[in-house]
Short mmCIF file of C-alpha atoms and ligand atoms in Angstrom, two decimals:
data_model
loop_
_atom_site.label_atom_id
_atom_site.label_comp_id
_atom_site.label_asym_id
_atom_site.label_seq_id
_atom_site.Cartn_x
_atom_site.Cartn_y
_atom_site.Cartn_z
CA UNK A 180 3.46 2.59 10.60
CA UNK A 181 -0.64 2.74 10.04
CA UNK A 182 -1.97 4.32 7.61
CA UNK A 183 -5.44 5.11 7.59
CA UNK A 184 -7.66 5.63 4.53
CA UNK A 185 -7.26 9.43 4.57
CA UNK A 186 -3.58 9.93 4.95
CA UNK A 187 -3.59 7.72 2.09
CA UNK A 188 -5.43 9.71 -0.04
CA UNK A 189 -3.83 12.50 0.81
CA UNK A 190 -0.31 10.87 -0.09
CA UNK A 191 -1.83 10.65 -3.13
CA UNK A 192 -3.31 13.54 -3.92
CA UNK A 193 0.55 15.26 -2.88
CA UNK A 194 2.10 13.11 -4.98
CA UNK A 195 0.13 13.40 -7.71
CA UNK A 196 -0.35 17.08 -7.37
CA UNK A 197 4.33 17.35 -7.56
CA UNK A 198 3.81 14.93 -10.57
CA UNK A 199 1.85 17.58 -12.54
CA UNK A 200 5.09 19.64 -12.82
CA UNK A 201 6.11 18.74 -16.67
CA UNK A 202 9.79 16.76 -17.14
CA UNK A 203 11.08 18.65 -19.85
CA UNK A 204 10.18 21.64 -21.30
CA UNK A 205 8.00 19.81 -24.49
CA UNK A 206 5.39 18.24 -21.75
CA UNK A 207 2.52 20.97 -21.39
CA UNK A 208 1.71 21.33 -17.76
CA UNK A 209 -0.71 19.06 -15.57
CA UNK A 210 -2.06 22.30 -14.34
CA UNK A 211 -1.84 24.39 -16.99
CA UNK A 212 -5.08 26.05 -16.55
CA UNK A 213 -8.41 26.75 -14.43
CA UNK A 214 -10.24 23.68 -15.69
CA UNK A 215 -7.19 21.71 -15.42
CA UNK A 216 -7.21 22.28 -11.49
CA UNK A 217 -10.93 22.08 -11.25
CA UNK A 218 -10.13 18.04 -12.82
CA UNK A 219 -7.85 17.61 -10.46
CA UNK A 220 -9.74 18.63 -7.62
CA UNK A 221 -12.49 15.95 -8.73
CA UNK A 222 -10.14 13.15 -9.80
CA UNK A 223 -8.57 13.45 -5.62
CA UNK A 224 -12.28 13.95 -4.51
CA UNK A 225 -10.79 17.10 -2.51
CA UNK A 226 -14.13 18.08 -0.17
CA UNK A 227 -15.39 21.75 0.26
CA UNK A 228 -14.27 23.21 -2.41
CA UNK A 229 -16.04 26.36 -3.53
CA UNK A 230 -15.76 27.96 -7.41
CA UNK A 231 -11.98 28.08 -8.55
CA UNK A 232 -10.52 31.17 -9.68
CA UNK A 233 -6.99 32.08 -11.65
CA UNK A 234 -6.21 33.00 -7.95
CA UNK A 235 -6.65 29.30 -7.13
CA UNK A 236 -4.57 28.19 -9.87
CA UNK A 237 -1.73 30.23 -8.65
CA UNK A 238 -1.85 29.60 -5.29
CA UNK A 239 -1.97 25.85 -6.12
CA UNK A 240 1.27 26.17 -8.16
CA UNK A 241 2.83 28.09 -5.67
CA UNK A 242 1.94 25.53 -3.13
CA UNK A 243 2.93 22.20 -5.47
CA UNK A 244 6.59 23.94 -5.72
CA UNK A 245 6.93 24.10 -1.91
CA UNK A 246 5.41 20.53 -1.53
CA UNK A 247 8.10 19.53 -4.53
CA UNK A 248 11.14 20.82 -2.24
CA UNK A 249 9.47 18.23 0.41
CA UNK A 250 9.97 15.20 -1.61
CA UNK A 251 13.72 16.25 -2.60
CA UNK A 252 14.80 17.12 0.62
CA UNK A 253 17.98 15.40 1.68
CA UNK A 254 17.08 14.73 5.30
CA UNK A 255 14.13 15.40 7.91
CA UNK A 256 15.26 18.79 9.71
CA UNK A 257 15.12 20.23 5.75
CA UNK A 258 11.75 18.61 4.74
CA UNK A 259 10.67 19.58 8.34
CA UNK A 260 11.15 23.15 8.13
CA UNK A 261 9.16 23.71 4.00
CA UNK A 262 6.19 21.31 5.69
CA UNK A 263 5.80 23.72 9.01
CA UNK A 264 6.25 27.06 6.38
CA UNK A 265 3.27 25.45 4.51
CA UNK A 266 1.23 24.39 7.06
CA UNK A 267 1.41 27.49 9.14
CA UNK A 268 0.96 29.60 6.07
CA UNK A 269 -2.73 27.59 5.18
CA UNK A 270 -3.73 28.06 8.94
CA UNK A 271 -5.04 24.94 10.31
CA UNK A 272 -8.26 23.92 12.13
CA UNK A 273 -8.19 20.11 13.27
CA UNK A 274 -11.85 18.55 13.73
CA UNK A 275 -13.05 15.16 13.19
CA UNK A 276 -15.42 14.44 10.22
CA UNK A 277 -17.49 11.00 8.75
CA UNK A 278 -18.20 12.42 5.92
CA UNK A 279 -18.91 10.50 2.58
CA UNK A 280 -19.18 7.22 4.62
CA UNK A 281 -15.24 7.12 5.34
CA UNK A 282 -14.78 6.33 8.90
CA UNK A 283 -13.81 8.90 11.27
CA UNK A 284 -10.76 10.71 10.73
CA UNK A 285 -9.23 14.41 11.36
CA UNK A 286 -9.18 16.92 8.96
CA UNK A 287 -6.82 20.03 9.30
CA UNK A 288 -8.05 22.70 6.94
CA UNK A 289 -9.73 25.66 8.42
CA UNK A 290 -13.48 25.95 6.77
CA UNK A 291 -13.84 27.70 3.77
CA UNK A 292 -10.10 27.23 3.20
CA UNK A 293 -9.29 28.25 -0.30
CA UNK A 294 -7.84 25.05 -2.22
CA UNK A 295 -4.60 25.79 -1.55
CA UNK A 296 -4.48 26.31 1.59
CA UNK A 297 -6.59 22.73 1.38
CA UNK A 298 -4.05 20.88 -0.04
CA UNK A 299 -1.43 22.99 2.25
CA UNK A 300 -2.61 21.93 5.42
CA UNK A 301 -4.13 18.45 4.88
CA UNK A 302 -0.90 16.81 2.69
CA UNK A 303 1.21 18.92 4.59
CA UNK A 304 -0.06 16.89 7.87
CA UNK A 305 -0.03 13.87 6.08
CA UNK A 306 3.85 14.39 5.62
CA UNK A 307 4.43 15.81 9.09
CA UNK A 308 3.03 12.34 10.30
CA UNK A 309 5.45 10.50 8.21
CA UNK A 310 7.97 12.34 9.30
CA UNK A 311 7.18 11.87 13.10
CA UNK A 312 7.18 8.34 12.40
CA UNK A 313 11.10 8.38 11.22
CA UNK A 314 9.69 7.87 7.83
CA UNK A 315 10.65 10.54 5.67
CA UNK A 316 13.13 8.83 3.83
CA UNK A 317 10.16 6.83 2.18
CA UNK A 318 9.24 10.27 0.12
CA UNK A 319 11.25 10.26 -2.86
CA UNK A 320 11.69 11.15 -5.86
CA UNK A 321 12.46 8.44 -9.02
CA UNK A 322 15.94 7.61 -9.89
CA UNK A 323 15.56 7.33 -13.33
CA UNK A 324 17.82 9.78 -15.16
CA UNK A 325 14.82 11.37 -17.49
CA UNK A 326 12.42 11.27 -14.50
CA UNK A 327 12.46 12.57 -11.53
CA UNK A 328 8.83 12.21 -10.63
CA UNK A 329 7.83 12.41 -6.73
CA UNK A 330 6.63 9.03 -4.71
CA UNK A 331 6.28 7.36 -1.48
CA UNK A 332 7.69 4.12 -1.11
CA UNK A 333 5.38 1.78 1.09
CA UNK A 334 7.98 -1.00 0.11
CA UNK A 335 8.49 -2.94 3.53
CA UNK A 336 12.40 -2.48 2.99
CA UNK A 337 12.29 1.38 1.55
CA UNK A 338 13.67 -0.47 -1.51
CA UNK A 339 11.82 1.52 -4.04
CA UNK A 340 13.61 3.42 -6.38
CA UNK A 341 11.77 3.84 -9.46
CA UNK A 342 8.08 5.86 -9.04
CA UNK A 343 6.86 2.84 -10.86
CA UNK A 344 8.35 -0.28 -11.43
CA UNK A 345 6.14 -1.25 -14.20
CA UNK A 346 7.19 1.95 -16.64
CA UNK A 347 10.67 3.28 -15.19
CA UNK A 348 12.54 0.27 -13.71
CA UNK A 349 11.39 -2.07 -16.61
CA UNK A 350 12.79 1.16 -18.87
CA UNK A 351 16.14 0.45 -16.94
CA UNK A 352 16.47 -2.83 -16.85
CA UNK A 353 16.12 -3.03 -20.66
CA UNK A 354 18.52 -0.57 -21.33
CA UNK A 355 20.94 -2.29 -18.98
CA UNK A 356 20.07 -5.55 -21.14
CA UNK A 357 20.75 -4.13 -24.54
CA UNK A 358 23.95 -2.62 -23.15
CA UNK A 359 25.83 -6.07 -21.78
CA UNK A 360 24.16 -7.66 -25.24
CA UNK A 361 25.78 -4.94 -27.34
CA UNK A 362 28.83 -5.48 -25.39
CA UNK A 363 28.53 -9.10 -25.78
CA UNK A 364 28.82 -9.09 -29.47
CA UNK A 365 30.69 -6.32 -29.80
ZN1 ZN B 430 -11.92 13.48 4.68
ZN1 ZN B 431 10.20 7.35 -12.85
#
């Protein structure tokens, strides 16, 4: 399927904005407070956005939960119905933009859209497009056992099972080693 620059980004962005949700209890959350969402907001270069308020911050983490039921939903029809809550709770206004000196491309939140309903209606099309394209089963979350974080696999073969292969699978496949080698000379 093609993916152009900004469904990319907002892939991202989604992603990263599940991943923010602490593992365990001893991992302080990735939005824990105002500033911590006004970061974020510059880090994913999210356009339009006005001052943030405590309101935001809620909203936001309201919105990340609903986008975190996304990524573990078993099939389409499920992940189908929590994308079309979200995206007809933000409201959407599709219109085409350059800005920034990306190429054109649609953007679906209405103007002056608070951040949530931002993030709401922009990754929420991004996912409704995956979807459509008998993709959803690319949106996962990472098999690890102490993990669990949220990512899309853009593996040719939707082989991916680890959110990355460098950290998690690596984290595996030694563990598996040191097992049959504890075994061996057992
Ligand atoms: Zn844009
Ligand atoms: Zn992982």
């Amino acid at each position: 399927m093609l993916i152009t620059h900004d469904t990319r980004c907002a892939l991202d962005t989604v992603v990263d904005l599940v991943n923010t949700v602490p593992d365990d209890d001893t991992t302080p959350d990735g939005l824990a407070d105002v500033a911590a969402l006004g970061d974020f907001v510059r880090n994913h270069k999210v356009s339009d956005v006005g001052t943030l308020s405590e309101f935001d911050l809620a909203a936001v983490r309201k919105v990340r939960g609903r986008f975190a039921e996304v990524f573990a939903a078993p099939d389409a029809r499920s992940a189908v119905m929590t994308i079309n809550e979200l995206v007809a709770a933000a409201g959407t206004t599709p219109r085409l933009t350059d800005h920034d000196g990306f190429d054109w491309h649609v953007h679906y939140f209405a103007p002056g859209a608070s951040v949530a309903d931002h993030l709401a209606a922009d990754c929420g099309m991004a996912l409704a497009f995956f979807v459509v394209a008998g993709e959803q089963e690319r949106l996962r979350r990472c098999e690890a056992p102490d993990c669990r974080r949220a990512f899309v696999d853009l593996s040719r073969n939707r082989s991916r099972r680890y959110c990355d292969s460098r950290t998690c699978g690596n984290r595996l496949h030694v563990a598996a080693y040191r097992a049959r080698r504890k075994e061996a000379a057992g």
